PDB file of C-alpha atoms and ligand atoms in Angstrom:
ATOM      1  CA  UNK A   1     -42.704   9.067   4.325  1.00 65.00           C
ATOM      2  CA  UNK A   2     -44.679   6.052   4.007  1.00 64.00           C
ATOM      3  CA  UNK A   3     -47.775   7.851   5.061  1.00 68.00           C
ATOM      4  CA  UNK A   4     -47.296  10.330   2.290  1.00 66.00           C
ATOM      5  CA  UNK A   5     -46.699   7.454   0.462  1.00 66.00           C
ATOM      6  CA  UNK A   6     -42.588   8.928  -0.434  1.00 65.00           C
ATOM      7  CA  UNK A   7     -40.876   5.300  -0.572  1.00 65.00           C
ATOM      8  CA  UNK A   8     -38.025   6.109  -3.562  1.00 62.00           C
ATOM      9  CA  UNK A   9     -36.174   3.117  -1.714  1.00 59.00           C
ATOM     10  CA  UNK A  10     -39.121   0.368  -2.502  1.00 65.00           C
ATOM     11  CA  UNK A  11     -38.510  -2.256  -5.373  1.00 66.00           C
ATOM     12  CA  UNK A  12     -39.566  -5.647  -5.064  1.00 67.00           C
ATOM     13  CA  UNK A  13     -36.451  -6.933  -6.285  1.00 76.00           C
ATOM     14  CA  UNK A  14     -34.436  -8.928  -3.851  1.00 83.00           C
ATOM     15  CA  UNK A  15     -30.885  -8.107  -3.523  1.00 85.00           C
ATOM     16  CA  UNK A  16     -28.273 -10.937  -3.925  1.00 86.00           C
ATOM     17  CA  UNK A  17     -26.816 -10.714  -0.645  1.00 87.00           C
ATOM     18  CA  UNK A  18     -30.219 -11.971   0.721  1.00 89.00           C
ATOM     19  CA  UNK A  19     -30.906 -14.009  -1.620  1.00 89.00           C
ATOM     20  CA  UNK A  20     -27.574 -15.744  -1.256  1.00 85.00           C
ATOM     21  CA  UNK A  21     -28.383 -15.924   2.373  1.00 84.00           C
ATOM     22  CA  UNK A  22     -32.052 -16.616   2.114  1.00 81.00           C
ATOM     23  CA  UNK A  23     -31.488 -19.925   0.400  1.00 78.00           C
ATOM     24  CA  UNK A  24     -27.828 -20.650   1.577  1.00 67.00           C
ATOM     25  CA  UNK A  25     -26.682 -23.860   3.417  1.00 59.00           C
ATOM     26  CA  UNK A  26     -27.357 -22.307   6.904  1.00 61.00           C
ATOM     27  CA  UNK A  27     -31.052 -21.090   5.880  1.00 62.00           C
ATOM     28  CA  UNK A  28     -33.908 -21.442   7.642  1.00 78.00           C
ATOM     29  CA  UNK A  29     -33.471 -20.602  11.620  1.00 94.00           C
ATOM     30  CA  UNK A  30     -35.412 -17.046  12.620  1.00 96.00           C
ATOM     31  CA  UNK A  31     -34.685 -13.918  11.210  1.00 97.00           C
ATOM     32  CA  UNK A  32     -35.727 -10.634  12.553  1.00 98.00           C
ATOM     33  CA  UNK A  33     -36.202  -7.489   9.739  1.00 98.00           C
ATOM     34  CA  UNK A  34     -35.785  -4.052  11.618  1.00 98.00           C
ATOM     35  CA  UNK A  35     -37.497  -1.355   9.573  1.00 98.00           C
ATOM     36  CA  UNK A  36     -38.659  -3.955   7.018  1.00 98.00           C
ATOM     37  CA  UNK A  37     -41.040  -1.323   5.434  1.00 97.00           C
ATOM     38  CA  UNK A  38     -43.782  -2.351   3.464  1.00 96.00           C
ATOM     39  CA  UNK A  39     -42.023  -6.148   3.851  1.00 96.00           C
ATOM     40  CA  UNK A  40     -40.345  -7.180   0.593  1.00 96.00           C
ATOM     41  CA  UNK A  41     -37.637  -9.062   2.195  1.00 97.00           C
ATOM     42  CA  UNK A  42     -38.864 -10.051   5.349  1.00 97.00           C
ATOM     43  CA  UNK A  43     -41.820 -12.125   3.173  1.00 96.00           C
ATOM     44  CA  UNK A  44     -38.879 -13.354   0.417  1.00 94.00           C
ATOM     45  CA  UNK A  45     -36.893 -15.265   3.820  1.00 95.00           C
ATOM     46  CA  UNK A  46     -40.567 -16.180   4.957  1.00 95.00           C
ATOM     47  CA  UNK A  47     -41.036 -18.025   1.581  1.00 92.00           C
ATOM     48  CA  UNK A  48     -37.826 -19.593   1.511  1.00 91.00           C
ATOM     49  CA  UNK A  49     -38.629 -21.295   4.827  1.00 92.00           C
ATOM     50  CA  UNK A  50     -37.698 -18.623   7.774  1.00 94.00           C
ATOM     51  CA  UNK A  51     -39.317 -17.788  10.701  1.00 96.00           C
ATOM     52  CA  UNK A  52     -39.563 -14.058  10.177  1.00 97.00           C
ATOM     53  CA  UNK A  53     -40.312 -11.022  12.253  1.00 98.00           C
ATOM     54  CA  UNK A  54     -40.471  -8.122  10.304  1.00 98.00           C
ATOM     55  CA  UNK A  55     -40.709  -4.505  12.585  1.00 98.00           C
ATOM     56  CA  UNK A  56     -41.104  -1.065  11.409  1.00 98.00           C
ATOM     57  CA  UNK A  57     -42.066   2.179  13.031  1.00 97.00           C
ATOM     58  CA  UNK A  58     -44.820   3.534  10.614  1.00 97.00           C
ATOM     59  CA  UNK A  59     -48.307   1.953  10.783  1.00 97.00           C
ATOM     60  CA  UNK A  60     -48.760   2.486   7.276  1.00 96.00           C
ATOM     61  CA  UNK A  61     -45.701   0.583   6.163  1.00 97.00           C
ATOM     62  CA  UNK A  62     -46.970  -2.593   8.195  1.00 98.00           C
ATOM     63  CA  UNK A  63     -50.559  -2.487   6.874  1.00 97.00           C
ATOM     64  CA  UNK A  64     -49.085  -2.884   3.816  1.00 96.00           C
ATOM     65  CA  UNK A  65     -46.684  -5.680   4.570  1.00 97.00           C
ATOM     66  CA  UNK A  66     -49.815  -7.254   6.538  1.00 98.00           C
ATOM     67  CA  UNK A  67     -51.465  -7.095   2.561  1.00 97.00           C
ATOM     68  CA  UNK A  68     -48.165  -8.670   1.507  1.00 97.00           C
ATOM     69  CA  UNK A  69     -47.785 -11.882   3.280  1.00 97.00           C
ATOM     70  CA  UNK A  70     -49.371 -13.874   6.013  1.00 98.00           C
ATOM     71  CA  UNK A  71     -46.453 -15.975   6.763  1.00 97.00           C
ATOM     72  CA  UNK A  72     -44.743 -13.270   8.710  1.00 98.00           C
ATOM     73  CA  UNK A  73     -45.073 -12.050  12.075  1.00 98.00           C
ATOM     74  CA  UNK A  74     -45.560  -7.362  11.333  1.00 98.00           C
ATOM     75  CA  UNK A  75     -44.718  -5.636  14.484  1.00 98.00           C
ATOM     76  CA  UNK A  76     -44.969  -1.772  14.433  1.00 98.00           C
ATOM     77  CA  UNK A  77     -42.190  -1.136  16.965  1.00 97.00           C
ATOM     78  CA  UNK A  78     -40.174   1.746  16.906  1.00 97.00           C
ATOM     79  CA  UNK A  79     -36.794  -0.002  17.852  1.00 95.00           C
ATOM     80  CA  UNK A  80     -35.055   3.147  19.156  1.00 94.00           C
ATOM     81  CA  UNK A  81     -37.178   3.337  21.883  1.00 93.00           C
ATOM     82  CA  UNK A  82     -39.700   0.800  22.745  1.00 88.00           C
ATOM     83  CA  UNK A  83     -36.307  -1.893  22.533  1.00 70.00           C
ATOM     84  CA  UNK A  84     -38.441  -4.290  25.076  1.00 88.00           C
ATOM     85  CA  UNK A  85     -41.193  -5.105  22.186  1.00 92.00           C
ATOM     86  CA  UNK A  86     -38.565  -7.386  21.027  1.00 96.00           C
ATOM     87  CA  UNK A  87     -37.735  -8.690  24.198  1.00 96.00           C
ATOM     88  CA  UNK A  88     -39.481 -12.340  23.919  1.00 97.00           C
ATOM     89  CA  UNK A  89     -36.789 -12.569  20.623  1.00 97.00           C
ATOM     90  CA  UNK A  90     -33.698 -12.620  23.021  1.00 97.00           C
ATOM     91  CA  UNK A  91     -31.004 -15.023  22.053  1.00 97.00           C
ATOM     92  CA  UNK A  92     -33.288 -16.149  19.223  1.00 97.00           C
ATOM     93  CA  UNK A  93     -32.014 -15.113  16.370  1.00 98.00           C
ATOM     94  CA  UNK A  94     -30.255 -16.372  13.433  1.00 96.00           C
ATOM     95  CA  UNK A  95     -29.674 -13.247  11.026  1.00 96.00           C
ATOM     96  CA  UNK A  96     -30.756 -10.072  11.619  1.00 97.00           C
ATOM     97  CA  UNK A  97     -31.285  -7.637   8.420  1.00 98.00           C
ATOM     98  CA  UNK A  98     -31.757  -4.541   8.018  1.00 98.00           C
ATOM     99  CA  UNK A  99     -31.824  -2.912   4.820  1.00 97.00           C
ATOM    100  CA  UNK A 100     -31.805   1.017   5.151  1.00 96.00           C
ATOM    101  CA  UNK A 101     -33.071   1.449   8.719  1.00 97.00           C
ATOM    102  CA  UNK A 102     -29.917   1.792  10.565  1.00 98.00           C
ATOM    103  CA  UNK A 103     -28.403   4.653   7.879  1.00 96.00           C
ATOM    104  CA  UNK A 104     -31.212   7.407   8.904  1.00 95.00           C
ATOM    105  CA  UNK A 105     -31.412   6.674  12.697  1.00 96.00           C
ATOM    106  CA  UNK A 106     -29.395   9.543  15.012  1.00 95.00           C
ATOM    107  CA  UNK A 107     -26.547   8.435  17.185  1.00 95.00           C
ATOM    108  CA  UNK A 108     -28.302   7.494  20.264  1.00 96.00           C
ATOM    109  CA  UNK A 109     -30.580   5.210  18.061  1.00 96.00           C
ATOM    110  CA  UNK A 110     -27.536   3.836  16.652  1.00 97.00           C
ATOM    111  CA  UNK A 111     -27.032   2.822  20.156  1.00 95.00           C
ATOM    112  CA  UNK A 112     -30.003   1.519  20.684  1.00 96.00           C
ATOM    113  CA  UNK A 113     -30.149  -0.400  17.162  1.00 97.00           C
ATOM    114  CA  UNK A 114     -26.980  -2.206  18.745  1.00 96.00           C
ATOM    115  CA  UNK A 115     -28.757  -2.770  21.508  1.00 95.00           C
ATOM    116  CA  UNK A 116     -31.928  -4.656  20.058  1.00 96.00           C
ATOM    117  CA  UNK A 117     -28.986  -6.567  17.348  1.00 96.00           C
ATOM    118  CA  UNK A 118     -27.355  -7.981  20.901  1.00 96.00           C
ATOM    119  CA  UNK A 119     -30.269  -8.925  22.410  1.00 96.00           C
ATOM    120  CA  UNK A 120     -31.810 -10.717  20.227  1.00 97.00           C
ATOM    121  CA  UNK A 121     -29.036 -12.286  18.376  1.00 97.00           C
ATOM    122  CA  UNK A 122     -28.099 -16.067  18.992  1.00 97.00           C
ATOM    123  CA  UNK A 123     -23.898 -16.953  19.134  1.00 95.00           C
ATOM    124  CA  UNK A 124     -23.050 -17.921  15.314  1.00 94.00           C
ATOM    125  CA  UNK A 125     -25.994 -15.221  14.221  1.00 96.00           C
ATOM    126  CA  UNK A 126     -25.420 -13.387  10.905  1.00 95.00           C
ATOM    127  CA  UNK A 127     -26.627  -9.420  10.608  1.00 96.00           C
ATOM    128  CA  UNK A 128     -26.951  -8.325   6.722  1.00 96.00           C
ATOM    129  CA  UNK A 129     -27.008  -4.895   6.614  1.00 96.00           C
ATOM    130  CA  UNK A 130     -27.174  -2.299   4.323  1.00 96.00           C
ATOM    131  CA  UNK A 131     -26.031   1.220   4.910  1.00 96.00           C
ATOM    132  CA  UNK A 132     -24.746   4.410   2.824  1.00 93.00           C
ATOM    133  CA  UNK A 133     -22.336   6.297   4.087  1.00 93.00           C
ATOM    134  CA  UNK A 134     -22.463   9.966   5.549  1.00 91.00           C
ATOM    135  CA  UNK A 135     -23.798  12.313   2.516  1.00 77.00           C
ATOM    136  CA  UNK A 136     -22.483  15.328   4.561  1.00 68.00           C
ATOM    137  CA  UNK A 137     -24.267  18.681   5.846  1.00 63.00           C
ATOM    138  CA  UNK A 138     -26.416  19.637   5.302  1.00 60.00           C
ATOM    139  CA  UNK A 139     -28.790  17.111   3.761  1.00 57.00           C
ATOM    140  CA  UNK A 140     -32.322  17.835   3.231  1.00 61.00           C
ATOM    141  CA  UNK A 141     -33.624  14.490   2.016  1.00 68.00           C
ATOM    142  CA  UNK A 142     -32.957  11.098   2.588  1.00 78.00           C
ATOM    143  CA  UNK A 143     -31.053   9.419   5.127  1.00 85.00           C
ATOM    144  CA  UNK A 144     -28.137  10.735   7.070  1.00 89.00           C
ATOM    145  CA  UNK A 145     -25.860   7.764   6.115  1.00 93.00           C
ATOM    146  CA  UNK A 146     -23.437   5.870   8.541  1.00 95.00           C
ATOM    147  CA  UNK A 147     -19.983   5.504   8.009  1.00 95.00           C
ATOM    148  CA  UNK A 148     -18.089   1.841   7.724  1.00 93.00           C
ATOM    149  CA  UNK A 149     -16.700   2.895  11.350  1.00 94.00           C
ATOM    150  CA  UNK A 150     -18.897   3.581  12.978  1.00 95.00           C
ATOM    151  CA  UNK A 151     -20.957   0.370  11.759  1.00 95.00           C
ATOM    152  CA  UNK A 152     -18.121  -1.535  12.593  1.00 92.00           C
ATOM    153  CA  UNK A 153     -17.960   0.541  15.888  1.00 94.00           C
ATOM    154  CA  UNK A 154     -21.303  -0.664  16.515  1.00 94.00           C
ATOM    155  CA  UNK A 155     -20.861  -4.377  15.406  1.00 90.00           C
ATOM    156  CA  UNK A 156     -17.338  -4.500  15.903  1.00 78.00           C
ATOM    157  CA  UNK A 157     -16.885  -6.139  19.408  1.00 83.00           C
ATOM    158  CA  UNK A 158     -19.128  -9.177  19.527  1.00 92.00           C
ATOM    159  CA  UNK A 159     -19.715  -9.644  15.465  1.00 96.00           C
ATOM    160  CA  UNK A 160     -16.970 -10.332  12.782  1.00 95.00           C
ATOM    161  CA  UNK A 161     -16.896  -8.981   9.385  1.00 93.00           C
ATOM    162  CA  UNK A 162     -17.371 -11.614   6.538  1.00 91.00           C
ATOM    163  CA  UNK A 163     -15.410 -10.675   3.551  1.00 80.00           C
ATOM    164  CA  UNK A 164     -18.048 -11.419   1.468  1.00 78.00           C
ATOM    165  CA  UNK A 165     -19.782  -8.012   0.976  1.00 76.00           C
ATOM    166  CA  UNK A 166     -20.823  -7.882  -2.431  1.00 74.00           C
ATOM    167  CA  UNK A 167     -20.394  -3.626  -2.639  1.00 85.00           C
ATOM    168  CA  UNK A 168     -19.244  -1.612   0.353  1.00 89.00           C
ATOM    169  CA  UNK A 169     -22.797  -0.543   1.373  1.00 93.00           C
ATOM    170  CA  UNK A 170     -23.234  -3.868   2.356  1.00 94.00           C
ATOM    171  CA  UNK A 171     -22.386  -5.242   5.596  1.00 94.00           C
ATOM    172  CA  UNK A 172     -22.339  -8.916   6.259  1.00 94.00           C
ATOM    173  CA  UNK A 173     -21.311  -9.775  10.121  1.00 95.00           C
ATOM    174  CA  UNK A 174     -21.077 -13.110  12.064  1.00 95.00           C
ATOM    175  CA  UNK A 175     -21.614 -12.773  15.851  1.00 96.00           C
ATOM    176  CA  UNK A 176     -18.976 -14.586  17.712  1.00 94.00           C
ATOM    177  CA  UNK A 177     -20.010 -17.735  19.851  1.00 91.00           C
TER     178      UNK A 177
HETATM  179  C1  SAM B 201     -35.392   3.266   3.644  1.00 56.84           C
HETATM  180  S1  SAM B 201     -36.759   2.481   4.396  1.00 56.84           S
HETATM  181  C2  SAM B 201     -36.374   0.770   4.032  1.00 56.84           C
HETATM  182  C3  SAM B 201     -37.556  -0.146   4.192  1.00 56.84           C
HETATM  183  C4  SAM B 201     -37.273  -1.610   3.817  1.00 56.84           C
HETATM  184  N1  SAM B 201     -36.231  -2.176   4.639  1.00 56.84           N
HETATM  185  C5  SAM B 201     -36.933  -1.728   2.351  1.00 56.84           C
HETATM  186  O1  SAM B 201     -35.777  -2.032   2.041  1.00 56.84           O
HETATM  187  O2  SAM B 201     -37.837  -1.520   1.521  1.00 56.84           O
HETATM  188  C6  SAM B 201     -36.377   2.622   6.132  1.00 56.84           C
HETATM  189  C7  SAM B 201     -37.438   2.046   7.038  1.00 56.84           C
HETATM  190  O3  SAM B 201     -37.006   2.155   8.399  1.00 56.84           O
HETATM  191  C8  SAM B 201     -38.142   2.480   9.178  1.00 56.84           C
HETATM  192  N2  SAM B 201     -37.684   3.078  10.429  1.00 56.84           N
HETATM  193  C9  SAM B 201     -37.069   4.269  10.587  1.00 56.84           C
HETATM  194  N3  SAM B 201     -36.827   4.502  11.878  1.00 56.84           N
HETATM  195  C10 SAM B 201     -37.286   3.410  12.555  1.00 56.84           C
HETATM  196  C11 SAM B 201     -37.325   3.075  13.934  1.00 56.84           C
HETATM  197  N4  SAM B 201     -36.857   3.907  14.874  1.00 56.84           N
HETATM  198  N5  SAM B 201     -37.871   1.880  14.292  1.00 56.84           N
HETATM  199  C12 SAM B 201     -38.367   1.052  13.328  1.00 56.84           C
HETATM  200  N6  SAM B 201     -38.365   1.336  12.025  1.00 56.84           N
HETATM  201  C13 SAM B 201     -37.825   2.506  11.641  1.00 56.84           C
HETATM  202  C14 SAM B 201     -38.951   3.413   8.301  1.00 56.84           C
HETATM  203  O4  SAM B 201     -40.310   3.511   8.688  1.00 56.84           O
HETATM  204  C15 SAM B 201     -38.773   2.775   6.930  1.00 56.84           C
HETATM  205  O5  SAM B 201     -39.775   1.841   6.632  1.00 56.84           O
END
């Protein structure tokens, strides 16, 4: 999509929910952006004082976030399968985001997306995350969706839910200590 340059999902706005967090009391650790596209959020937490990894599978998206800001560290990783190019983040990170990566992945990268959140996330972490849910079969275009279960599934062991999800396509976890 990005190569064909189809991105209906880019807008430079910054939602609330990471804006809250961006600038909050508990701002400014490391925060790790999986499918951060073309990199509007990753480089809104880099200006408001994060470390920030942004990682995306298309090339194309990342040349463009490279164009965006300096201050971040583009990886193009595709997290379902090469989960060790985020290996040197383990147990480093404060909030993990991902804004409309996890909703399009199939269920073993679902898996695997869990996989990467565990590794790299630090006790006391917080994951932002937004997802839509299921649009049913058979869907031609855009993502698959992911249903509250099954990102709580996902989550649900070593994360709490905050109850402070602005709409219910957000998701705003704490990982337990
Ligand atoms: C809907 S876009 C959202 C992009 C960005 N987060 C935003 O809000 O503008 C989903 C992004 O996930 C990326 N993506 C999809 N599968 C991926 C994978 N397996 N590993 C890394 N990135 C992936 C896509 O390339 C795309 O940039």
């Amino acid at each position: 999509m990005h190569r064909l340059g189809i991105t209906p999902w880019e807008s430079n706005r910054i939602p609330p929910a990471l804006t809250n967090i961006a600038g909050g009391p508990s701002h400014a650790g490391i925060a790790l952006d999986l499918g951060c596209g073309t990199g509007a959020h990753a480089a809104h937490l880099a200006e408001s004082g994060w470390e920030v990894i942004g990682a995306d599978v298309s090339r194309h998206a990342i040349a463009h976030a490279r164009a965006r800001s300096t201050r971040v560290d583009w990886r193009v990783v595709d997290i379902t399968r090469e989960t060790n190019a985020l290996d040197d983040l383990a147990g480093r990170v404060d909030l993990l985001l991902d804004v409309g990566c996890l909703h399009g992945l199939s269920d073993i990268g679902h898996q695997r997306w869990a996989h990467v959140a565990n590794l790299v996330a630090t006790p006391n972490a917080q994951a932002l995350v937004w997802a839509t849910p299921p649009r049913g079969m058979p869907y031609r275009f855009g993502p698959r969706g992911i249903s509250p279960t099954k990102v709580r599934a996902l989550l649900g062991r070593t994360w709490f839910e905050l109850d402070d999800r602005p709409d219910p396509d957000w998701y705003h976890y704490r990982r337990r200590p």
